[in-house]
JSON list of C-alpha atoms in Angstrom, two decimals:
[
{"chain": "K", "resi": 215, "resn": "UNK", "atom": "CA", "xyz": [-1.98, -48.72, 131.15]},
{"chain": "K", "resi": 216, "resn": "UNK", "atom": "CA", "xyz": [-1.05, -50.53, 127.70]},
{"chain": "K", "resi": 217, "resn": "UNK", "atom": "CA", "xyz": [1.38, -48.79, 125.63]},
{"chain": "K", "resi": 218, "resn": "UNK", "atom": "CA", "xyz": [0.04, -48.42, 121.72]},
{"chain": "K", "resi": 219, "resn": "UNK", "atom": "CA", "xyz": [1.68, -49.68, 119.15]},
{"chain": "K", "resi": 220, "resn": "UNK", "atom": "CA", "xyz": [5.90, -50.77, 118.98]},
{"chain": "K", "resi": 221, "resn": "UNK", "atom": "CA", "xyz": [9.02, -49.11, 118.78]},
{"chain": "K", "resi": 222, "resn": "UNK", "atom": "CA", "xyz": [9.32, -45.79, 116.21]},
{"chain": "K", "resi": 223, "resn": "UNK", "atom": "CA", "xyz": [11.01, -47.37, 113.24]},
{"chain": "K", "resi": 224, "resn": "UNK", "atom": "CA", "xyz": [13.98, -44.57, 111.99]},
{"chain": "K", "resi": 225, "resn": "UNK", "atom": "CA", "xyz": [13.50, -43.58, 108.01]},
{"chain": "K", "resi": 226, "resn": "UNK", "atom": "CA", "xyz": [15.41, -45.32, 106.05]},
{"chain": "K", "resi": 227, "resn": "UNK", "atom": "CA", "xyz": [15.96, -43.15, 102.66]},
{"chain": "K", "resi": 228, "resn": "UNK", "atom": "CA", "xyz": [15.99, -44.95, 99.08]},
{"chain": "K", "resi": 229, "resn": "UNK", "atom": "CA", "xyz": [18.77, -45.72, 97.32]},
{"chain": "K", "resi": 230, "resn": "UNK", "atom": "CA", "xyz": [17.57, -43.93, 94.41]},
{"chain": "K", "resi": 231, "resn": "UNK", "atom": "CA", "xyz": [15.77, -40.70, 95.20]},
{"chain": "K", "resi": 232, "resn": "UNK", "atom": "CA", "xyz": [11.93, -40.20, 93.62]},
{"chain": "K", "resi": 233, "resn": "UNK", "atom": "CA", "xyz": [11.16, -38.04, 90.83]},
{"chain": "K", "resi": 234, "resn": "UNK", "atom": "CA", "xyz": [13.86, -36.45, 88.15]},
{"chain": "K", "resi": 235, "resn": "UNK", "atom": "CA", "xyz": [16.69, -33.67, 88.79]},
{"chain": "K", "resi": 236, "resn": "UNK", "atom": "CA", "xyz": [18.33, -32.35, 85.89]},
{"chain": "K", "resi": 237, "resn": "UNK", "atom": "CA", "xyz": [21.93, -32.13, 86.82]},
{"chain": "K", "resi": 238, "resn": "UNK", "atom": "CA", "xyz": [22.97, -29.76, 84.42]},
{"chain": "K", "resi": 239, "resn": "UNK", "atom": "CA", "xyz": [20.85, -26.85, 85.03]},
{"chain": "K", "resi": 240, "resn": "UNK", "atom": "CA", "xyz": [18.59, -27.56, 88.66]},
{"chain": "K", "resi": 241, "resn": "UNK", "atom": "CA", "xyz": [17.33, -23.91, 88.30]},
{"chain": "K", "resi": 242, "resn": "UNK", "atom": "CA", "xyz": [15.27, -25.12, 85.15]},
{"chain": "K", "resi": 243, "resn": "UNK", "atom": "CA", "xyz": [11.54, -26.80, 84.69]},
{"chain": "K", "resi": 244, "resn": "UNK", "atom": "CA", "xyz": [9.91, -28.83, 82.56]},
{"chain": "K", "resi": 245, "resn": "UNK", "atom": "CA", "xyz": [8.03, -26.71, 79.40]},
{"chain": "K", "resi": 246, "resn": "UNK", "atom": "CA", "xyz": [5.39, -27.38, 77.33]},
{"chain": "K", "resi": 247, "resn": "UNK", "atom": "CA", "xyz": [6.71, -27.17, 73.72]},
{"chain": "K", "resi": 248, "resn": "UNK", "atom": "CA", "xyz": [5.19, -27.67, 70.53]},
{"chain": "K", "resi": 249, "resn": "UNK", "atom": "CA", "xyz": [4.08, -31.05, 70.40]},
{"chain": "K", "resi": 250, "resn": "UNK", "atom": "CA", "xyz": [6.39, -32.40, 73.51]},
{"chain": "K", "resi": 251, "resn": "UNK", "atom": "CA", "xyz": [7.98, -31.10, 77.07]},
{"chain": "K", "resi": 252, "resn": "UNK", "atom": "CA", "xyz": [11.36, -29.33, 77.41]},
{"chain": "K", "resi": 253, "resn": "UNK", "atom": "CA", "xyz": [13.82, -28.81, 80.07]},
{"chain": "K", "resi": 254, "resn": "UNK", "atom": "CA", "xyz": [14.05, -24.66, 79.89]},
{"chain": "K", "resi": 255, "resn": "UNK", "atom": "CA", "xyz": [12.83, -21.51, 81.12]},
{"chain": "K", "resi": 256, "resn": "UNK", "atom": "CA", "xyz": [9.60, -19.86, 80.29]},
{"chain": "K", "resi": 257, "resn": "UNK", "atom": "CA", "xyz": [10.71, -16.26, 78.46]},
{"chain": "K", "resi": 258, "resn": "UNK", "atom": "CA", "xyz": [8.95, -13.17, 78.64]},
{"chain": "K", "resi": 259, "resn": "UNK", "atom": "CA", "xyz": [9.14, -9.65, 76.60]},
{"chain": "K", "resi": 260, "resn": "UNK", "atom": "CA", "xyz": [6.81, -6.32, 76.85]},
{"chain": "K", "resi": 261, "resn": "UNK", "atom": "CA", "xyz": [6.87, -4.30, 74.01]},
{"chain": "K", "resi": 262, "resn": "UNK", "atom": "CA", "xyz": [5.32, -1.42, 72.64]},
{"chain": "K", "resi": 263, "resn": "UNK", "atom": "CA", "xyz": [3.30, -0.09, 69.66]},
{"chain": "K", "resi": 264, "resn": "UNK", "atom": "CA", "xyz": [6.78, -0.61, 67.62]},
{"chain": "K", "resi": 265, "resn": "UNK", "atom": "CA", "xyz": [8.14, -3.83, 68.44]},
{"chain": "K", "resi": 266, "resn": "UNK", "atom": "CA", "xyz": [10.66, -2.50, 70.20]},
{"chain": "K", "resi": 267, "resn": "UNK", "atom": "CA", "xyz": [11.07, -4.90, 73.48]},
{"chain": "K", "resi": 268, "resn": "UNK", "atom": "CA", "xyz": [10.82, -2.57, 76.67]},
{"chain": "K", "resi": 269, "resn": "UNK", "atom": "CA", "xyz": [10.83, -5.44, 79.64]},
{"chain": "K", "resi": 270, "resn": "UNK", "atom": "CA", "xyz": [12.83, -9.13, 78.88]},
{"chain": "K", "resi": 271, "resn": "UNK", "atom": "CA", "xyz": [12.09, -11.57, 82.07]},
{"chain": "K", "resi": 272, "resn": "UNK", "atom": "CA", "xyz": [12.71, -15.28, 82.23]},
{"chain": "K", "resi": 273, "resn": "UNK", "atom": "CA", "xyz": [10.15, -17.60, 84.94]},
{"chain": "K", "resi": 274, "resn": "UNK", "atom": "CA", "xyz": [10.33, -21.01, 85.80]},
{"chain": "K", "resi": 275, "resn": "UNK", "atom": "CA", "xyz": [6.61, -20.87, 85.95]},
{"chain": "K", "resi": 276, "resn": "UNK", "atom": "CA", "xyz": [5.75, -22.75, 82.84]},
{"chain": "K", "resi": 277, "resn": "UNK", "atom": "CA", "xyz": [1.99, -20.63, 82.30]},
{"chain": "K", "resi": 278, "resn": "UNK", "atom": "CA", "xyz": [1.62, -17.09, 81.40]},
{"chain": "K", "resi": 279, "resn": "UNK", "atom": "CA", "xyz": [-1.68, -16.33, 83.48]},
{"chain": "K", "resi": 280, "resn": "UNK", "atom": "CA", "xyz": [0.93, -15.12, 86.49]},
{"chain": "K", "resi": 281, "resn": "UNK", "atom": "CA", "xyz": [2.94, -13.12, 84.30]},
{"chain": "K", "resi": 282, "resn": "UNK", "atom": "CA", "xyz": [0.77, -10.03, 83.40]},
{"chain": "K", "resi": 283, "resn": "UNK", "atom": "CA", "xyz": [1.19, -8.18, 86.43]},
{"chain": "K", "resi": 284, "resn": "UNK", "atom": "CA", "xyz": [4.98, -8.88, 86.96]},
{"chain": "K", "resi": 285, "resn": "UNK", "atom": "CA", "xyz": [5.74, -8.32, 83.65]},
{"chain": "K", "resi": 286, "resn": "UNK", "atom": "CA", "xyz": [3.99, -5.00, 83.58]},
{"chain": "K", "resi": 287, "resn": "UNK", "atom": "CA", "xyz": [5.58, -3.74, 86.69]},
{"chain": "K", "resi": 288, "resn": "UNK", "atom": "CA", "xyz": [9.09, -4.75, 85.62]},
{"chain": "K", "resi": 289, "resn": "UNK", "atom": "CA", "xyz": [8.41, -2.52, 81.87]},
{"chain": "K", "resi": 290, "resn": "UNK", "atom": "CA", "xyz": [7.05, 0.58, 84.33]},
{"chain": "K", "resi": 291, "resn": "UNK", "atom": "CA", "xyz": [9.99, 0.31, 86.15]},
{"chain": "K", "resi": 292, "resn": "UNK", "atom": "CA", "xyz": [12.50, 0.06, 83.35]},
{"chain": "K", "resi": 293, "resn": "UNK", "atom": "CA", "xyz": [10.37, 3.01, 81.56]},
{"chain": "K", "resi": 294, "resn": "UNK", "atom": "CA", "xyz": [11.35, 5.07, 84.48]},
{"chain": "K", "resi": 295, "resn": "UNK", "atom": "CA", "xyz": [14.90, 3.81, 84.99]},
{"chain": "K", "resi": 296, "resn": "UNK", "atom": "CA", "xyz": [15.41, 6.05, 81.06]},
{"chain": "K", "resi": 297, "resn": "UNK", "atom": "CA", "xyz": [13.44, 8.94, 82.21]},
{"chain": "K", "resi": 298, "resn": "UNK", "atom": "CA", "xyz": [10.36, 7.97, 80.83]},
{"chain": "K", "resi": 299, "resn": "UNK", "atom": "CA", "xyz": [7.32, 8.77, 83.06]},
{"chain": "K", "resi": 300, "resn": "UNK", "atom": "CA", "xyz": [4.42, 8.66, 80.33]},
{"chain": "K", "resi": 301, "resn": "UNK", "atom": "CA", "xyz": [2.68, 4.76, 81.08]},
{"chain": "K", "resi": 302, "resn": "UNK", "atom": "CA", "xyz": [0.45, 2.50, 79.16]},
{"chain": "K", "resi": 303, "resn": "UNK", "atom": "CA", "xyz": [-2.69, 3.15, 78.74]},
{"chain": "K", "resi": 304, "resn": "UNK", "atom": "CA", "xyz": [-3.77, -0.08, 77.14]},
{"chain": "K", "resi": 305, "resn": "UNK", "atom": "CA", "xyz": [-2.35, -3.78, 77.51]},
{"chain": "K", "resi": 306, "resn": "UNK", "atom": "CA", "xyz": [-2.96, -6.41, 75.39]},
{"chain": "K", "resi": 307, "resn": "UNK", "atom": "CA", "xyz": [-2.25, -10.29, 75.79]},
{"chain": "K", "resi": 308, "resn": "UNK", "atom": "CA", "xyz": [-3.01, -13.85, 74.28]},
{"chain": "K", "resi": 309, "resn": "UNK", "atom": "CA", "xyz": [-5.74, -15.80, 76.07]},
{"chain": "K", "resi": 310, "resn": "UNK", "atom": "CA", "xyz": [-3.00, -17.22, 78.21]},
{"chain": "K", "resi": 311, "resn": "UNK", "atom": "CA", "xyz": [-2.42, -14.00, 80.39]},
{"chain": "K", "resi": 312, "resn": "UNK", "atom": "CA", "xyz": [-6.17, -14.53, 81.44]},
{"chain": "K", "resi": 313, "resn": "UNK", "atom": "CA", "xyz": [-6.11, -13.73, 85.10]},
{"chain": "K", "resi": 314, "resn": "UNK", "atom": "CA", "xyz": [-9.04, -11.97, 86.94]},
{"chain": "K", "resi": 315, "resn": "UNK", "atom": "CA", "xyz": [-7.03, -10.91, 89.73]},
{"chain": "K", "resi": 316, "resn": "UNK", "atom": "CA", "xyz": [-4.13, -9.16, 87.76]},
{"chain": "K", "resi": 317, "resn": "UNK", "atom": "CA", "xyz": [-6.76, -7.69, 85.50]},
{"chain": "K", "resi": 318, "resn": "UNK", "atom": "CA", "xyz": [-8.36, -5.84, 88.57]},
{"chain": "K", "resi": 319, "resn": "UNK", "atom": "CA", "xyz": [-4.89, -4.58, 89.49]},
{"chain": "K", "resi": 320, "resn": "UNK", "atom": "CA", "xyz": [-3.28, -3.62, 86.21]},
{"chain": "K", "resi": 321, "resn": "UNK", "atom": "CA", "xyz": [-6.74, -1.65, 85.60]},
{"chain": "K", "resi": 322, "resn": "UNK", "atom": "CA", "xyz": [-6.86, 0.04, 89.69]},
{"chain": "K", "resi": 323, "resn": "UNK", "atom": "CA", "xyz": [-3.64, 0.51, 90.08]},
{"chain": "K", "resi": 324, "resn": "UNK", "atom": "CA", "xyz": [-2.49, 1.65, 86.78]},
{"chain": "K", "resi": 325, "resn": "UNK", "atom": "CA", "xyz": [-5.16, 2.77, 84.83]},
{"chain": "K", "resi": 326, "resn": "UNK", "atom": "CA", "xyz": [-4.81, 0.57, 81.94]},
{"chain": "K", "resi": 327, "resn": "UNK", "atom": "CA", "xyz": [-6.74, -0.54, 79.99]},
{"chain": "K", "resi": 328, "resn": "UNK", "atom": "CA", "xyz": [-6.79, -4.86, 79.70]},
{"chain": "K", "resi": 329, "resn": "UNK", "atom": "CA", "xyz": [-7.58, -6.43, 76.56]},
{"chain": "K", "resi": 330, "resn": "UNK", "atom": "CA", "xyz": [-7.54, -10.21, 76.76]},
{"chain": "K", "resi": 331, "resn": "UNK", "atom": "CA", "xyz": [-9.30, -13.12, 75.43]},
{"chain": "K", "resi": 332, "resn": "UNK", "atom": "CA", "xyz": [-10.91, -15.09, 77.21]},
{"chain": "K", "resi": 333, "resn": "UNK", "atom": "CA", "xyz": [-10.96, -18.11, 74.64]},
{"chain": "K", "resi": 334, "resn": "UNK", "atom": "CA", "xyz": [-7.62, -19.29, 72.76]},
{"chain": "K", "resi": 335, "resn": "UNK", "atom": "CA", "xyz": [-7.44, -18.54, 69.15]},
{"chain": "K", "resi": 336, "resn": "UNK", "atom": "CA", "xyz": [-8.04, -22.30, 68.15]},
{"chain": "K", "resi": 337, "resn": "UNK", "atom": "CA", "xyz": [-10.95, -22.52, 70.29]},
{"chain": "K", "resi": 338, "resn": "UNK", "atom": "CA", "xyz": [-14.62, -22.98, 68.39]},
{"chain": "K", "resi": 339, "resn": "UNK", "atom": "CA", "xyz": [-16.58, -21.18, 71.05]},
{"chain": "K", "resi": 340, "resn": "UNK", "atom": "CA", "xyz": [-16.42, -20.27, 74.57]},
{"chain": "K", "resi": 341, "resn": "UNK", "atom": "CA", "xyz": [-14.75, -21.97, 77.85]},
{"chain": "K", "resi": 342, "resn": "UNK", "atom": "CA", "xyz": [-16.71, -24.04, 79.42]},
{"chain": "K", "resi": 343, "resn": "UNK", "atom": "CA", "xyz": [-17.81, -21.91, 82.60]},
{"chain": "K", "resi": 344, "resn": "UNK", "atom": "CA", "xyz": [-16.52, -19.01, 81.43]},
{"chain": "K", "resi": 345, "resn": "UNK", "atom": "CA", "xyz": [-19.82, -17.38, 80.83]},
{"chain": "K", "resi": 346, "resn": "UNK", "atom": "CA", "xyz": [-21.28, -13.75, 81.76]},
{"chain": "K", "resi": 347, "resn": "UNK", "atom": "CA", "xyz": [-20.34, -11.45, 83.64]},
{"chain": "K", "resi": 348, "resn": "UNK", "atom": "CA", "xyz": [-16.34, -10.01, 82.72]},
{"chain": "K", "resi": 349, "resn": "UNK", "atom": "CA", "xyz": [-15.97, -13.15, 80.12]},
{"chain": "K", "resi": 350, "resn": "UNK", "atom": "CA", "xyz": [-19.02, -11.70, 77.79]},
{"chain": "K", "resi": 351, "resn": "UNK", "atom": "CA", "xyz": [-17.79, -8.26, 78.77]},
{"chain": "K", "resi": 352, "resn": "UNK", "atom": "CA", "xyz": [-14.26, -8.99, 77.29]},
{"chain": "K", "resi": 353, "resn": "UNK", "atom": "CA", "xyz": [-15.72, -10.62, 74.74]},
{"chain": "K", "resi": 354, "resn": "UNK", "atom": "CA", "xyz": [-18.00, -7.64, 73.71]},
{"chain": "K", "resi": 355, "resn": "UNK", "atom": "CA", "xyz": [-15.18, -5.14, 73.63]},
{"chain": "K", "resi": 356, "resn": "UNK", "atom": "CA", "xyz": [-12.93, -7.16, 71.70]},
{"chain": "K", "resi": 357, "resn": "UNK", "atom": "CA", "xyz": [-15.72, -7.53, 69.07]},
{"chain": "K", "resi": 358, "resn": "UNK", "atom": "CA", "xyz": [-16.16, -3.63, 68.79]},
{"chain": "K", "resi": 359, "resn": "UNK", "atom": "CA", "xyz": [-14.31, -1.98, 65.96]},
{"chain": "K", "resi": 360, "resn": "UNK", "atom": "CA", "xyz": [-12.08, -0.35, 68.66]},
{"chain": "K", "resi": 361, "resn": "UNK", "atom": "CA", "xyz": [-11.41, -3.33, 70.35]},
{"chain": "K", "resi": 362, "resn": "UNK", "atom": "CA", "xyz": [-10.51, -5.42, 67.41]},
{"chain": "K", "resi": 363, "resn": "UNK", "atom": "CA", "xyz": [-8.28, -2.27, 66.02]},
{"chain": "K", "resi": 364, "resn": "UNK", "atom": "CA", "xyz": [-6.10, -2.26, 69.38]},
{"chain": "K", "resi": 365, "resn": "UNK", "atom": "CA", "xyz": [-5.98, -6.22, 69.55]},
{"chain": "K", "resi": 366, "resn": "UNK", "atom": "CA", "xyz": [-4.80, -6.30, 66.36]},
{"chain": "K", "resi": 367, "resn": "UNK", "atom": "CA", "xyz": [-1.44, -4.16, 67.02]},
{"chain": "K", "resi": 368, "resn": "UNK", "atom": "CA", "xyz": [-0.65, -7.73, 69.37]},
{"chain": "K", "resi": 369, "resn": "UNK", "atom": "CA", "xyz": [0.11, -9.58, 66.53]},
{"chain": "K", "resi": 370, "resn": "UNK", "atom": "CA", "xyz": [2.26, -6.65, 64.69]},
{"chain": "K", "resi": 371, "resn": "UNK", "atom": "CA", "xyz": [4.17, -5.78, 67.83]},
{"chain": "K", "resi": 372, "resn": "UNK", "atom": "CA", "xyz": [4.93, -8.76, 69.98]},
{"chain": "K", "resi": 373, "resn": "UNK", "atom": "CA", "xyz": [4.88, -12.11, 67.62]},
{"chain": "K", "resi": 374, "resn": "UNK", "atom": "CA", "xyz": [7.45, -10.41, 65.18]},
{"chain": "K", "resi": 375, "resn": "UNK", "atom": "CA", "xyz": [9.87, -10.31, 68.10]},
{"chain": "K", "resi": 376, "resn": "UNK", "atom": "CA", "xyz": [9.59, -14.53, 69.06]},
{"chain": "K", "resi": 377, "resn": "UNK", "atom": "CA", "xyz": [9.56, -14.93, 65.71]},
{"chain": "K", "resi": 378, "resn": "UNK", "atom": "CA", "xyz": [12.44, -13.43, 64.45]},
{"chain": "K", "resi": 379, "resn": "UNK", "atom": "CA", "xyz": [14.14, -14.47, 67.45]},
{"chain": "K", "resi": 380, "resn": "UNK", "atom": "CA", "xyz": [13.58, -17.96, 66.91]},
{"chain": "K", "resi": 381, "resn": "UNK", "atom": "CA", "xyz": [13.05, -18.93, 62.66]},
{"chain": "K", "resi": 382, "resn": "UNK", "atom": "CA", "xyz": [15.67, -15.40, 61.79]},
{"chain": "K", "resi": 383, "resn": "UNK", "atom": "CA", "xyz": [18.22, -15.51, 64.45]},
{"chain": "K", "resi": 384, "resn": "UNK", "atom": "CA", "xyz": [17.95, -19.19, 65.02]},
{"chain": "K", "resi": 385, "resn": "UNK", "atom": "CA", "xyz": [17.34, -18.41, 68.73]},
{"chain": "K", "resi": 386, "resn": "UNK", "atom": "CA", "xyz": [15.84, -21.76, 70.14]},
{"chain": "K", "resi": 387, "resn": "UNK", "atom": "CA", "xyz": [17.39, -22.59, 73.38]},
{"chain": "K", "resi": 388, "resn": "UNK", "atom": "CA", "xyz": [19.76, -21.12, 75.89]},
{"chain": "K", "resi": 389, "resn": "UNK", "atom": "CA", "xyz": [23.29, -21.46, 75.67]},
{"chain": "K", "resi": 390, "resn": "UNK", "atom": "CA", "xyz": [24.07, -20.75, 79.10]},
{"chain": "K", "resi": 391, "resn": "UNK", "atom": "CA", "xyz": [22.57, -23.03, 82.34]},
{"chain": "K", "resi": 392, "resn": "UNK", "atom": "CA", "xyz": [21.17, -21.57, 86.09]},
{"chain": "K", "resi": 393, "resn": "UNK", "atom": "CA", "xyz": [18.35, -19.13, 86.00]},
{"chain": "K", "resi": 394, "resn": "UNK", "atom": "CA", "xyz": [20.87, -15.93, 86.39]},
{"chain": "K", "resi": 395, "resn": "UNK", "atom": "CA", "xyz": [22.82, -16.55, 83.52]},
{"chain": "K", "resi": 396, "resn": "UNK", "atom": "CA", "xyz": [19.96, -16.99, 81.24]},
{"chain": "K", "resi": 397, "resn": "UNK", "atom": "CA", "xyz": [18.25, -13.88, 82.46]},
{"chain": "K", "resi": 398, "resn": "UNK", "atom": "CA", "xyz": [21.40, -12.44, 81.22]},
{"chain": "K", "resi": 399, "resn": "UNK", "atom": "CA", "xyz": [21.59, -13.72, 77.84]},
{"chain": "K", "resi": 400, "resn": "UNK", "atom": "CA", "xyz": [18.01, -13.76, 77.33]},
{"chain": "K", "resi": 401, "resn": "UNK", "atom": "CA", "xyz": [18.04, -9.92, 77.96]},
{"chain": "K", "resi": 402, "resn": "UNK", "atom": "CA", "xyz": [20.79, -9.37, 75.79]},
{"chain": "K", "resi": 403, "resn": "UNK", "atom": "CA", "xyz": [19.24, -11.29, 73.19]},
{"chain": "K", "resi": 404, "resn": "UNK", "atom": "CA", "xyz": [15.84, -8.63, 73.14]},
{"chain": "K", "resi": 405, "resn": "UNK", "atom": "CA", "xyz": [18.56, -6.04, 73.40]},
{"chain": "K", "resi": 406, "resn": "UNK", "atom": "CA", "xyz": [20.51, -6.71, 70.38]},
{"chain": "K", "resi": 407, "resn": "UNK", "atom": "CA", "xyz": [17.03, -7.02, 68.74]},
{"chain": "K", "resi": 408, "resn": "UNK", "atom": "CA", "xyz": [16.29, -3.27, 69.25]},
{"chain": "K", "resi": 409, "resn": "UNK", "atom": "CA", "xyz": [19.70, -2.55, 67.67]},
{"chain": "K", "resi": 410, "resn": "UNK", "atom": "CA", "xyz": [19.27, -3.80, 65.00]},
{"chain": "K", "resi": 411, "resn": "UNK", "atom": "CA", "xyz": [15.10, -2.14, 64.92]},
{"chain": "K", "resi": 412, "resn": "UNK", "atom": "CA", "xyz": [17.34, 0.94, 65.34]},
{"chain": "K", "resi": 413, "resn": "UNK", "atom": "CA", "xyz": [19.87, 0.47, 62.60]},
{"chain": "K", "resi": 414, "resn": "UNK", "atom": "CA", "xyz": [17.30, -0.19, 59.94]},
{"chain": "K", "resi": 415, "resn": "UNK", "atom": "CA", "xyz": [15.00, 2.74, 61.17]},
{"chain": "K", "resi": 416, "resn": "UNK", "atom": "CA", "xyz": [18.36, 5.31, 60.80]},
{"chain": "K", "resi": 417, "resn": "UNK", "atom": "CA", "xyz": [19.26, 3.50, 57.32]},
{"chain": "K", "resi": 418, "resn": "UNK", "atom": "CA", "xyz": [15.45, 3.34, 56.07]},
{"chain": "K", "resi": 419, "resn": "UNK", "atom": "CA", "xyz": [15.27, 7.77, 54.74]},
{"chain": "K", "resi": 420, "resn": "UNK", "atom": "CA", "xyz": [18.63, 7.07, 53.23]},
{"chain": "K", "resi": 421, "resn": "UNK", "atom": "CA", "xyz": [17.30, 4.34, 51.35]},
{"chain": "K", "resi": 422, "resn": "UNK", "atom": "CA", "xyz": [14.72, 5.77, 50.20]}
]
């Protein structure tokens, strides 16, 4: 018999390894920002009718369309950790929470109700493909008067928060580096801002 082929040549590794590593923070991922990519952490925040931030979460997953489900468990769970036992009944999200699978389980195994888009807000018309079916469902119940009266709390509710966060409180980036720290300081960041929610409900009857 003929043996195939020569001797197994051993790896020989680069000098230079492939690819970038952030050596200040490994734990962190590259973002999509406005208008360019950023070393960070993708950060999360449930909150309800009021503004007032029930859930704080930080991924290294830079989409959203994974974070429904997770983030709704993790506000259920802190509901209950203060005694509270009443849960959503509806849930509402930009068009990048869009996930059919987390849809079916926020809806069977919570009973809530999902309102999400299934077309960004800059988009002129619908997603290619995304046709029929639960898209033109979504669709239909977001253009009821219902529908567009619970979307609408979104934008009164949850884009206050980022944006006072980021233009008010000129918070922008992260101070600290590794994922556990910036859990940390991102959650006390969304709780300071229901102190100070609190302090200005408490001073508002005085004022007045």
């Amino acid at each position: 018999k003929r043996k195939l082929g020569g001797p197994t040549k051993p790896y020989t590794p680069p000098d230079i390894p492939a690819g970038e590593a952030n050596l200040t923070d490994p734990d962190s991922r590259r973002m999509k920002g406005n208008r360019r990519y950023l070393q960070g952490y993708n950060a999360q925040a449930v909150v309800n009718e009021q503004g007032i931030v029930i859930a704080a979460e930080i991924t290294t997953n830079p989409t959203d369309w994974s974070q429904l489900g997770p983030m709704l468990v993790t506000a259920m769970d802190e509901l209950r950790q203060v005694g509270v036992t009443d849960e959503p009944t509806v849930v509402v999200a930009d068009a990048q929470y869009w996930n059919e699978q987390h849809i079916d389980h926020v809806v069977a195994e919570h009973g809530c109700q999902v309102l999400i888009p299934p077309d960004g807000g800059k988009r002129q018309g619908e997603r290619p493909g995304w046709t029929g079916g639960r898209y033109a469902f979504m669709r239909r119940v977001l253009a009821s008067d219902v529908g567009k009266q619970l979307y609408c709390k979104r934008q009164l509710s949850i884009e206050p928060v980022f944006g006072h966060a980021k233009h008010n409180r000129k918070i922008y980036r992260f101070n600290y580096r590794g994922r556990s720290l910036v859990r940390t300081e991102w959650r006390l960041a969304m709780l300071t801002h229901n102190l100070t929610k609190l302090h200005r409900h408490q001073i508002a009857p005085a004022a007045g």
